């Protein structure tokens, strides 16, 4: 159908709430979201929670919160009171959507302006379509037992045939099927898969062809009220007026199933883009450790949402120019779904770390302080904004994540315990070290408190450094102030800590010697 091109772009992200949102899924969400933004389209969030056992409200909550944190807002959904809106085939979509959006905003029970669509709330809708297919003889009840199916499978394999459902129940009359079901016989609902080929032009993979003949009639629902993924997704993609389905490559084999259903139900055509697998640096399939790390893990690990988006956008795509750091506006401008690669995309944590560090460096000290504060709170550290901002500024060039920043900055707030050996520079003796600290203290004491800043401190210590040696003076000071071997420049630390705290820490050091 050529009308597809003329429809306004509408895409969806359709996670199943069966676990915390992981980064592989976020890449899918992101590509959809970008595509919507580039085309002034709509990005729809649909929670595919028809699997009652595995779907959990806490996972849904996590999906919503993670998308919000990343700034991947969705554009519409039902109102917070749970009513369905514009994804109902009887409604005028645009008009209803506007009305709904206004009312949703008033009620702020939801995380976003809109609730997501939930398949569990749309069972009645799917039911209508199941009944329609059964009524038209395009779907039927199948009473085959597991054992029967397994033995059919074995027979086919023994005959060298690719296994598929052989259609034993296909000719059971509708009325007979209903009777047997009412009598309590266990059954599922199968869709009559046409024995023809299905072909589509994938935006990433080019022309793709599947044979219906090899597929066999597929189960679309366990019962009228228990639709399965391929069926519910097909119905929703039509009702939600989805124009482009952008999803992971592992769903490629679902696409012919969904196209057959669309054809049977006279639905509109959809364009597909199956985006590449995510691989380990050695090109093996992505290990759980990274891919299934949830967004939560990265968030609590101190990664910035903008760095995550930047990094994930480069998993399977890259801009025409050699560039690694791209803000979201740039990505929206340059992203091209047709240039997404077919080959697997390597997930390189070092690259994510590097990208994250670049974003950290670009932040102002005040911005960083706000982020740092959350991590400091977890360490029960509280301090004035100005102080936290200075600390963030001193450490920001040296860290890859905010968690690392908090780690590195901790000594500014609490002097860690350390042994006296840390204070001595090379093979200097304890007495020499103590003397150097004492001399430094005398010089520092000359600086009035309000002038106690890096430059002044440098000037005050200059003579002593020239006389005694740089390492001899500054090493013990660094150790005394930070309790560690590596830190920002000790002059800067003194400026941030202020005169009193500097002197206090230097005196503690002298006592250790
Ligand atoms: N619920 C499916 C999943 O989480 C969605 C697949 C699709 O995008 O059609 O993988």
Coordinates of C-alpha atoms and ligand atoms in Angstrom, one line a residue:
X1 CA 0.0 0.0 0.0
X2 CA 1.6 3.2 -1.0
X3 CA -0.5 5.2 1.4
X4 CA 2.0 4.3 4.1
X5 CA 4.4 6.9 2.9
X6 CA 1.8 9.6 3.3
X7 CA 0.8 8.8 6.8
X8 CA 2.5 10.8 9.5
X9 CA 5.2 8.9 11.1
X10 CA 4.2 6.9 14.2
X11 CA 6.5 4.5 15.9
X12 CA 6.4 2.5 19.1
X13 CA 8.6 1.0 21.8
X14 CA 6.9 -2.1 23.0
X15 CA 8.8 -3.6 26.0
X16 CA 7.5 -6.6 28.0
X17 CA 7.7 -5.8 31.7
X18 CA 9.4 -9.0 32.6
X19 CA 12.7 -7.5 33.9
X20 CA 14.4 -4.2 34.5
X21 CA 14.9 -2.1 31.3
X22 CA 18.2 -3.1 29.9
X23 CA 20.5 -1.1 27.6
X24 CA 19.8 -3.2 24.6
X25 CA 16.2 -2.3 24.8
X26 CA 17.0 1.4 25.3
X27 CA 18.9 1.4 22.0
X28 CA 15.7 0.2 20.4
X29 CA 13.7 2.8 22.2
X30 CA 16.2 5.5 21.2
X31 CA 16.2 4.7 17.5
X32 CA 12.5 4.9 17.5
X33 CA 12.4 8.1 19.4
X34 CA 15.0 9.7 17.1
X35 CA 13.1 8.6 14.1
X36 CA 9.9 10.1 15.4
X37 CA 11.7 13.4 16.2
X38 CA 13.3 13.6 12.8
X39 CA 9.9 13.1 11.1
X40 CA 7.8 15.2 13.4
X41 CA 6.1 12.0 14.3
X42 CA 4.8 10.3 17.4
X43 CA 6.7 8.0 19.7
X44 CA 4.3 5.6 21.5
X45 CA 5.1 3.5 24.5
X46 CA 3.2 0.2 24.7
X47 CA 3.7 -2.2 27.6
X48 CA 3.3 -5.7 26.3
X49 CA 2.1 -7.4 29.5
X50 CA 0.0 -10.2 28.2
X51 CA 2.3 -12.8 29.8
X52 CA 0.6 -12.6 33.2
X53 CA 3.1 -14.8 35.1
X54 CA 6.2 -12.9 34.0
X55 CA 4.9 -9.3 33.8
X56 CA 5.4 -7.4 37.0
X57 CA 4.3 -3.8 38.0
X58 CA 7.7 -3.0 39.4
X59 CA 9.3 -3.8 36.0
X60 CA 6.8 -1.5 34.3
X61 CA 7.6 1.2 36.8
X62 CA 11.3 0.7 36.1
X63 CA 10.8 1.0 32.4
X64 CA 8.8 4.3 32.7
X65 CA 11.3 5.8 35.2
X66 CA 14.3 4.8 33.1
X67 CA 12.8 6.3 29.9
X68 CA 12.1 9.5 31.8
X69 CA 15.6 9.6 33.2
X70 CA 17.0 9.3 29.7
X71 CA 14.6 11.9 28.4
X72 CA 12.9 9.5 26.0
X73 CA 9.4 10.9 26.5
X74 CA 6.5 9.2 24.8
X75 CA 3.8 11.2 23.1
X76 CA 0.5 9.7 24.0
X77 CA -1.3 7.1 25.9
X78 CA -4.5 6.5 27.9
X79 CA -5.5 8.7 30.7
X80 CA -4.2 7.9 34.2
X81 CA -7.6 6.5 35.2
X82 CA -6.9 3.6 32.9
X83 CA -9.4 4.4 30.1
X84 CA -8.2 3.7 26.6
X85 CA -8.1 6.5 24.2
X86 CA -7.0 6.9 20.7
X87 CA -5.8 3.4 20.0
X88 CA -9.4 2.2 19.8
X89 CA -10.4 1.5 16.2
X90 CA -13.8 3.3 16.7
X91 CA -12.3 6.6 17.6
X92 CA -11.1 9.6 15.7
X93 CA -7.5 9.4 16.7
X94 CA -6.2 12.9 16.4
X95 CA -9.1 14.6 18.0
X96 CA -9.3 12.1 20.8
X97 CA -5.6 12.2 21.4
X98 CA -5.7 15.9 22.0
X99 CA -8.6 15.7 24.4
X100 CA -6.9 12.9 26.2
X101 CA -3.6 14.6 26.5
X102 CA -5.1 17.6 28.2
X103 CA -7.0 15.5 30.7
X104 CA -3.9 13.4 31.3
X105 CA -1.9 16.4 32.2
X106 CA -4.4 17.5 34.8
X107 CA -4.0 14.2 36.5
X108 CA -0.5 13.7 37.4
X109 CA -0.7 10.2 38.9
X110 CA 1.5 9.0 36.1
X111 CA 5.2 9.4 35.7
X112 CA 4.8 11.2 32.4
X113 CA 2.1 13.3 30.9
X114 CA 0.5 10.1 29.7
X115 CA 0.2 6.6 30.8
X116 CA 1.6 4.0 28.5
X117 CA -0.7 1.7 26.6
X118 CA -1.0 -1.6 28.4
X119 CA -2.0 -4.7 26.4
X120 CA -3.5 -6.2 29.6
X121 CA -6.1 -3.4 29.4
X122 CA -6.9 -4.1 25.8
X123 CA -8.0 -7.7 26.0
X124 CA -11.5 -6.9 24.8
X125 CA -10.1 -5.3 21.6
X126 CA -8.0 -8.4 20.8
X127 CA -11.0 -10.6 21.5
X128 CA -13.0 -9.0 18.8
X129 CA -10.4 -9.7 16.3
X130 CA -9.9 -13.3 17.4
X131 CA -13.7 -13.8 17.0
X132 CA -13.5 -12.2 13.6
X133 CA -10.8 -14.5 12.4
X134 CA -12.5 -17.5 13.7
X135 CA -15.8 -16.3 12.1
X136 CA -14.1 -15.9 8.8
X137 CA -12.5 -19.4 9.0
X138 CA -9.0 -17.8 9.2
X139 CA -8.5 -19.1 12.7
X140 CA -9.6 -22.2 14.5
X141 CA -9.4 -24.1 17.7
X142 CA -6.7 -26.7 18.0
X143 CA -7.0 -29.5 20.4
X144 CA -3.8 -31.3 19.7
X145 CA -2.0 -32.4 22.8
X146 CA 1.7 -31.6 23.6
X147 CA 2.5 -35.3 23.1
X148 CA 0.7 -35.4 19.7
X149 CA 2.6 -32.3 18.5
X150 CA 5.9 -33.7 19.7
X151 CA 5.3 -37.0 17.9
X152 CA 4.3 -35.1 14.7
X153 CA 7.5 -33.2 15.0
X154 CA 9.6 -36.3 15.3
X155 CA 7.9 -37.9 12.3
X156 CA 8.6 -34.8 10.2
X157 CA 12.3 -34.7 11.3
X158 CA 12.6 -38.4 10.5
X159 CA 11.3 -37.8 7.1
X160 CA 13.8 -35.0 6.6
X161 CA 11.1 -32.3 6.7
X162 CA 11.4 -29.0 8.5
X163 CA 9.0 -29.4 11.5
X164 CA 5.8 -27.4 11.5
X165 CA 2.2 -27.8 12.6
X166 CA 0.5 -30.2 10.2
X167 CA -3.0 -28.7 10.4
X168 CA -4.7 -31.6 12.0
X169 CA -7.4 -29.4 13.6
X170 CA -7.8 -27.0 10.7
X171 CA -10.9 -28.7 9.4
X172 CA -12.7 -28.9 12.7
X173 CA -16.0 -27.0 12.2
X174 CA -16.3 -23.8 14.2
X175 CA -19.4 -25.1 16.1
X176 CA -17.7 -28.4 16.9
X177 CA -14.7 -26.6 18.1
X178 CA -16.8 -24.5 20.4
X179 CA -18.7 -27.5 21.7
X180 CA -15.5 -29.3 22.6
X181 CA -14.1 -26.2 24.2
X182 CA -17.3 -25.8 26.3
X183 CA -17.0 -29.4 27.3
X184 CA -13.7 -28.5 28.9
X185 CA -11.3 -29.8 26.3
X186 CA -8.0 -27.9 26.3
X187 CA -7.3 -25.9 23.2
X188 CA -5.5 -23.0 21.7
X189 CA -6.4 -20.8 18.7
X190 CA -4.4 -21.1 15.6
X191 CA -4.2 -18.8 12.6
X192 CA -4.3 -20.3 9.1
X193 CA -1.0 -19.3 7.6
X194 CA -1.3 -19.0 3.8
X195 CA 1.1 -21.2 2.0
X196 CA 2.6 -18.4 0.1
X197 CA 5.8 -16.4 0.4
X198 CA 5.9 -13.1 2.2
X199 CA 8.4 -10.5 1.1
X200 CA 9.2 -7.1 2.6
X201 CA 11.8 -4.4 2.2
X202 CA 13.5 -3.9 5.5
X203 CA 15.0 -0.4 5.9
X204 CA 18.1 -1.9 7.3
X205 CA 18.4 -5.4 5.8
X206 CA 16.9 -4.8 2.4
X207 CA 14.7 -7.4 0.7
X208 CA 13.7 -10.2 3.0
X209 CA 11.6 -13.2 2.1
X210 CA 10.0 -15.9 4.1
X211 CA 7.9 -18.9 3.1
X212 CA 4.5 -19.4 4.6
X213 CA 4.6 -23.0 3.6
X214 CA 7.4 -23.7 6.0
X215 CA 5.7 -21.9 8.9
X216 CA 2.6 -23.9 9.6
X217 CA -0.5 -22.5 11.3
X218 CA 0.6 -20.5 14.3
X219 CA -0.9 -20.1 17.7
X220 CA -2.2 -16.6 18.1
X221 CA -4.0 -17.0 21.5
X222 CA -4.3 -19.5 24.3
X223 CA -7.9 -18.5 24.5
X224 CA -10.0 -15.5 23.4
X225 CA -8.8 -13.6 26.5
X226 CA -5.2 -14.7 26.2
X227 CA -3.7 -13.4 23.0
X228 CA -0.1 -14.0 22.3
X229 CA 2.6 -11.6 21.3
X230 CA 2.5 -11.8 17.5
X231 CA -1.3 -11.3 17.5
X232 CA -1.7 -8.6 20.1
X233 CA 1.3 -6.6 18.6
X234 CA -0.2 -6.8 15.1
X235 CA -3.6 -5.5 16.3
X236 CA -2.0 -2.7 18.2
X237 CA 0.3 -1.7 15.5
X238 CA -2.7 -1.2 13.3
X239 CA -4.9 0.5 15.9
X240 CA -2.1 2.7 17.0
X241 CA -1.5 3.6 13.4
X242 CA 2.1 2.6 13.5
X243 CA 3.9 3.4 10.3
X244 CA 7.3 2.0 11.1
X245 CA 8.3 -0.8 13.3
X246 CA 12.0 -0.4 14.4
X247 CA 13.1 -3.3 16.6
X248 CA 15.9 -5.7 17.4
X249 CA 17.0 -8.2 14.7
X250 CA 15.9 -11.1 16.9
X251 CA 12.3 -10.2 15.9
X252 CA 12.9 -10.6 12.2
X253 CA 11.3 -14.0 12.1
X254 CA 8.1 -12.6 13.7
X255 CA 7.7 -10.1 10.9
X256 CA 6.2 -12.6 8.3
X257 CA 3.8 -13.8 10.9
X258 CA 2.6 -10.3 11.6
X259 CA 2.4 -9.5 7.9
X260 CA 0.2 -12.6 7.3
X261 CA -2.1 -11.4 10.1
X262 CA -2.2 -7.9 8.7
X263 CA -3.2 -9.3 5.3
X264 CA -5.9 -11.5 6.7
X265 CA -7.3 -8.6 8.7
X266 CA -7.0 -6.1 5.8
X267 CA -4.7 -3.9 7.9
X268 CA -2.4 -1.2 6.5
X269 CA 1.2 -2.0 5.5
X270 CA 4.0 -1.1 7.9
X271 CA 7.6 -0.4 7.1
X272 CA 10.2 -2.5 9.1
X273 CA 13.7 -1.8 10.3
X274 CA 15.4 -4.6 12.2
X275 CA 18.4 -3.2 14.0
X276 CA 21.6 -5.2 14.5
X277 CA 22.5 -7.5 17.4
X278 CA 24.8 -6.1 20.1
X279 CA 28.1 -7.9 20.4
X280 CA 31.0 -8.1 22.8
X281 CA 34.3 -6.6 21.8
X282 CA 35.4 -10.1 20.6
X283 CA 32.3 -10.2 18.5
X284 CA 30.6 -12.9 20.5
X285 CA 27.0 -12.4 21.3
X286 CA 26.6 -9.7 24.0
X287 CA 27.2 -11.1 27.4
X288 CA 24.6 -10.7 30.0
X289 CA 27.0 -8.7 32.1
X290 CA 26.7 -5.6 29.9
X291 CA 23.7 -6.0 27.7
X292 CA 21.4 -7.1 30.5
X293 CA 22.8 -4.6 32.8
X294 CA 19.8 -2.5 33.5
X295 CA 19.6 1.2 33.0
X296 CA 19.5 1.3 36.8
X297 CA 22.9 -0.1 37.0
X298 CA 24.4 2.6 34.7
X299 CA 22.4 5.3 36.5
X300 CA 23.7 4.2 39.9
X301 CA 27.1 3.7 38.4
X302 CA 27.2 7.4 37.7
X303 CA 26.7 7.5 34.0
X304 CA 25.0 10.6 32.6
X305 CA 21.8 10.1 30.5
X306 CA 23.2 12.2 27.7
X307 CA 26.3 10.1 27.5
X308 CA 24.2 6.9 27.5
X309 CA 22.2 8.2 24.6
X310 CA 25.3 9.3 22.7
X311 CA 26.9 5.9 23.2
X312 CA 23.8 3.9 22.4
X313 CA 23.1 5.9 19.3
X314 CA 26.5 4.7 18.0
X315 CA 25.6 1.0 18.4
X316 CA 24.8 0.2 14.8
X317 CA 25.0 3.7 13.4
X318 CA 27.6 6.4 13.0
X319 CA 27.5 9.9 11.6
X320 CA 29.0 10.6 8.2
X321 CA 31.8 12.6 9.7
X322 CA 34.2 10.9 12.1
X323 CA 32.7 12.1 15.3
X324 CA 32.1 10.4 18.6
X325 CA 30.6 13.1 20.8
X326 CA 27.2 14.0 19.6
X327 CA 24.5 15.8 21.5
X328 CA 21.0 14.6 21.1
X329 CA 20.0 17.4 18.7
X330 CA 23.0 16.5 16.5
X331 CA 22.0 12.9 16.6
X332 CA 18.4 13.8 15.5
X333 CA 19.8 15.9 12.7
X334 CA 22.3 13.3 11.4
X335 CA 20.7 9.9 12.2
X336 CA 19.6 8.0 9.1
X337 CA 17.8 4.7 9.6
X338 CA 18.9 3.6 6.1
X339 CA 22.5 3.9 7.2
X340 CA 22.1 1.6 10.2
X341 CA 24.5 -1.3 9.6
X342 CA 23.4 -4.9 9.2
X343 CA 26.5 -6.3 11.0
X344 CA 26.4 -6.7 14.8
X345 CA 27.3 -3.6 16.8
X346 CA 30.1 -3.9 19.3
X347 CA 29.4 -2.8 22.9
X348 CA 32.6 -1.3 24.2
X349 CA 32.4 -0.3 27.8
X350 CA 35.7 1.6 27.5
X351 CA 34.1 3.8 24.9
X352 CA 31.1 4.4 27.1
X353 CA 33.5 5.4 29.9
X354 CA 35.3 7.8 27.6
X355 CA 32.1 9.4 26.3
X356 CA 30.8 9.7 29.9
X357 CA 34.1 11.4 30.9
X358 CA 33.7 13.9 28.1
X359 CA 30.2 14.9 29.2
X360 CA 31.4 15.2 32.8
X361 CA 34.2 17.6 31.7
X362 CA 31.7 19.7 29.8
X363 CA 29.4 20.2 32.8
X364 CA 29.7 23.4 35.0
X365 CA 30.8 22.8 38.5
X366 CA 27.3 23.7 39.8
X367 CA 25.7 21.2 37.4
X368 CA 28.1 18.5 38.6
X369 CA 27.6 19.4 42.2
X370 CA 23.9 18.6 41.9
X371 CA 24.7 15.2 40.4
X372 CA 27.5 14.6 42.9
X373 CA 25.3 15.4 45.8
X374 CA 23.1 12.4 45.2
X375 CA 26.1 10.1 45.4
X376 CA 27.5 11.9 48.4
X377 CA 24.2 11.4 50.2
X378 CA 24.6 7.7 49.9
X379 CA 27.8 8.1 51.8
X380 CA 26.1 10.3 54.4
X381 CA 28.0 13.3 53.3
X382 CA 26.5 16.7 53.3
X383 CA 28.1 20.1 52.6
X384 CA 27.3 23.5 51.3
X385 CA 26.6 23.9 47.6
X386 CA 29.5 26.1 47.0
X387 CA 31.9 23.7 48.6
X388 CA 30.6 20.7 46.7
X389 CA 30.8 22.7 43.4
X390 CA 34.5 23.5 44.1
X391 CA 35.2 19.9 44.9
X392 CA 33.5 18.7 41.7
X393 CA 35.6 21.2 39.7
X394 CA 38.8 20.0 41.2
X395 CA 38.1 16.4 40.3
X396 CA 36.1 16.5 37.1
X397 CA 39.1 16.1 34.7
X398 CA 40.1 12.9 36.4
X399 CA 37.0 10.8 36.5
X400 CA 34.9 8.7 34.2
X401 CA 31.7 8.5 36.2
X402 CA 29.9 10.5 38.9
X403 CA 30.3 7.5 41.2
X404 CA 34.1 7.8 40.6
X405 CA 33.8 11.5 41.2
X406 CA 32.1 10.8 44.6
X407 CA 34.8 8.3 45.4
X408 CA 37.6 10.7 44.5
X409 CA 36.0 13.6 46.3
X410 CA 35.3 11.9 49.5
X411 CA 38.5 13.0 51.2
X412 CA 37.5 16.6 50.9
X413 CA 34.6 15.9 53.3
X414 CA 36.2 13.3 55.6
X415 CA 39.9 12.9 56.1
X416 CA 40.5 9.2 55.6
X417 CA 42.8 7.3 58.0
X418 CA 46.3 6.7 56.7
X419 CA 49.6 5.5 58.0
X420 CA 52.6 7.8 58.7
X421 CA 54.7 6.2 55.9
X422 CA 52.4 7.9 53.3
X423 CA 53.7 11.3 54.4
X424 CA 57.4 10.8 53.6
X425 CA 58.7 11.8 50.2
X426 CA 61.1 9.2 48.7
X427 CA 63.8 8.4 51.3
X428 CA 63.3 11.4 53.6
X429 CA 63.2 10.6 57.3
X430 CA 60.2 11.2 59.5
X431 CA 62.0 14.0 61.3
X432 CA 62.7 15.8 57.9
X433 CA 59.1 15.3 56.9
X434 CA 57.8 16.7 60.1
X435 CA 60.0 19.6 59.8
X436 CA 58.9 20.3 56.3
X437 CA 55.2 20.3 57.3
X438 CA 56.0 22.5 60.3
X439 CA 57.8 25.1 58.0
X440 CA 54.9 25.0 55.6
X441 CA 52.4 25.6 58.4
X442 CA 54.4 28.7 59.4
X443 CA 54.3 30.1 55.9
X444 CA 50.6 29.3 55.5
X445 CA 49.8 30.9 58.8
X446 CA 50.9 34.3 57.3
X447 CA 48.1 34.3 54.8
X448 CA 44.9 35.9 56.0
X449 CA 42.0 33.5 56.0
X450 CA 40.0 35.4 53.3
X451 CA 43.0 35.3 51.0
X452 CA 43.6 31.6 51.5
X453 CA 43.4 30.6 47.8
X454 CA 45.6 28.7 45.4
X455 CA 47.7 31.6 44.1
X456 CA 48.4 33.1 47.5
X457 CA 49.3 29.7 48.9
X458 CA 51.7 29.1 46.0
X459 CA 53.4 32.4 46.6
X460 CA 53.6 31.8 50.3
X461 CA 55.3 28.4 49.9
X462 CA 57.5 29.4 47.0
X463 CA 60.6 30.2 49.0
X464 CA 60.3 27.1 51.0
X465 CA 59.9 25.0 47.9
X466 CA 63.0 26.6 46.3
X467 CA 65.0 26.0 49.4
X468 CA 63.9 22.5 50.4
X469 CA 62.6 21.0 47.2
X470 CA 59.2 20.6 45.6
X471 CA 58.6 17.0 46.5
X472 CA 59.8 17.5 50.0
X473 CA 57.3 20.3 50.6
X474 CA 54.3 19.3 48.5
X475 CA 54.3 15.6 48.9
X476 CA 53.7 15.5 52.7
X477 CA 51.1 18.3 52.2
X478 CA 49.2 16.2 49.6
X479 CA 49.3 13.1 51.8
X480 CA 48.2 15.1 54.9
X481 CA 45.3 16.7 53.1
X482 CA 44.0 13.8 51.1
X483 CA 45.2 10.7 53.0
X484 CA 46.1 9.3 49.5
X485 CA 48.9 9.1 47.0
X486 CA 47.0 10.6 44.0
X487 CA 44.9 13.7 44.3
X488 CA 44.4 17.0 42.5
X489 CA 47.1 19.6 43.0
X490 CA 47.7 20.1 46.7
X491 CA 47.6 23.9 46.3
X492 CA 44.1 23.6 44.9
X493 CA 43.1 21.3 47.7
X494 CA 44.2 23.8 50.3
X495 CA 42.3 26.6 48.6
X496 CA 39.2 24.5 48.6
X497 CA 39.5 23.2 52.2
X498 CA 40.3 26.7 53.5
X499 CA 42.9 27.8 56.1
X500 CA 41.4 26.2 59.2
X501 CA 40.8 22.8 57.8
X502 CA 44.2 22.8 56.0
X503 CA 46.0 23.6 59.2
X504 CA 44.0 21.0 61.1
X505 CA 44.9 18.3 58.7
X506 CA 48.6 19.3 58.6
X507 CA 48.7 19.2 62.4
X508 CA 47.2 15.7 62.4
X509 CA 49.9 14.6 60.1
X510 CA 52.7 16.0 62.3
X511 CA 51.3 14.0 65.2
X512 CA 51.6 10.8 63.2
X513 CA 55.3 11.4 62.6
Ligands
LIG1 N1 7.4 -7.1 23.5 C1 8.4 -7.4 22.5 C2 9.8 -7.3 23.2 O1 9.9 -6.9 24.3 C3 8.3 -6.3 21.5 C4 8.7 -6.7 20.1 C5 8.3 -5.7 19.1 O2 8.9 -4.6 19.1 O3 7.5 -6.0 18.3 O4 10.7 -7.8 22.7

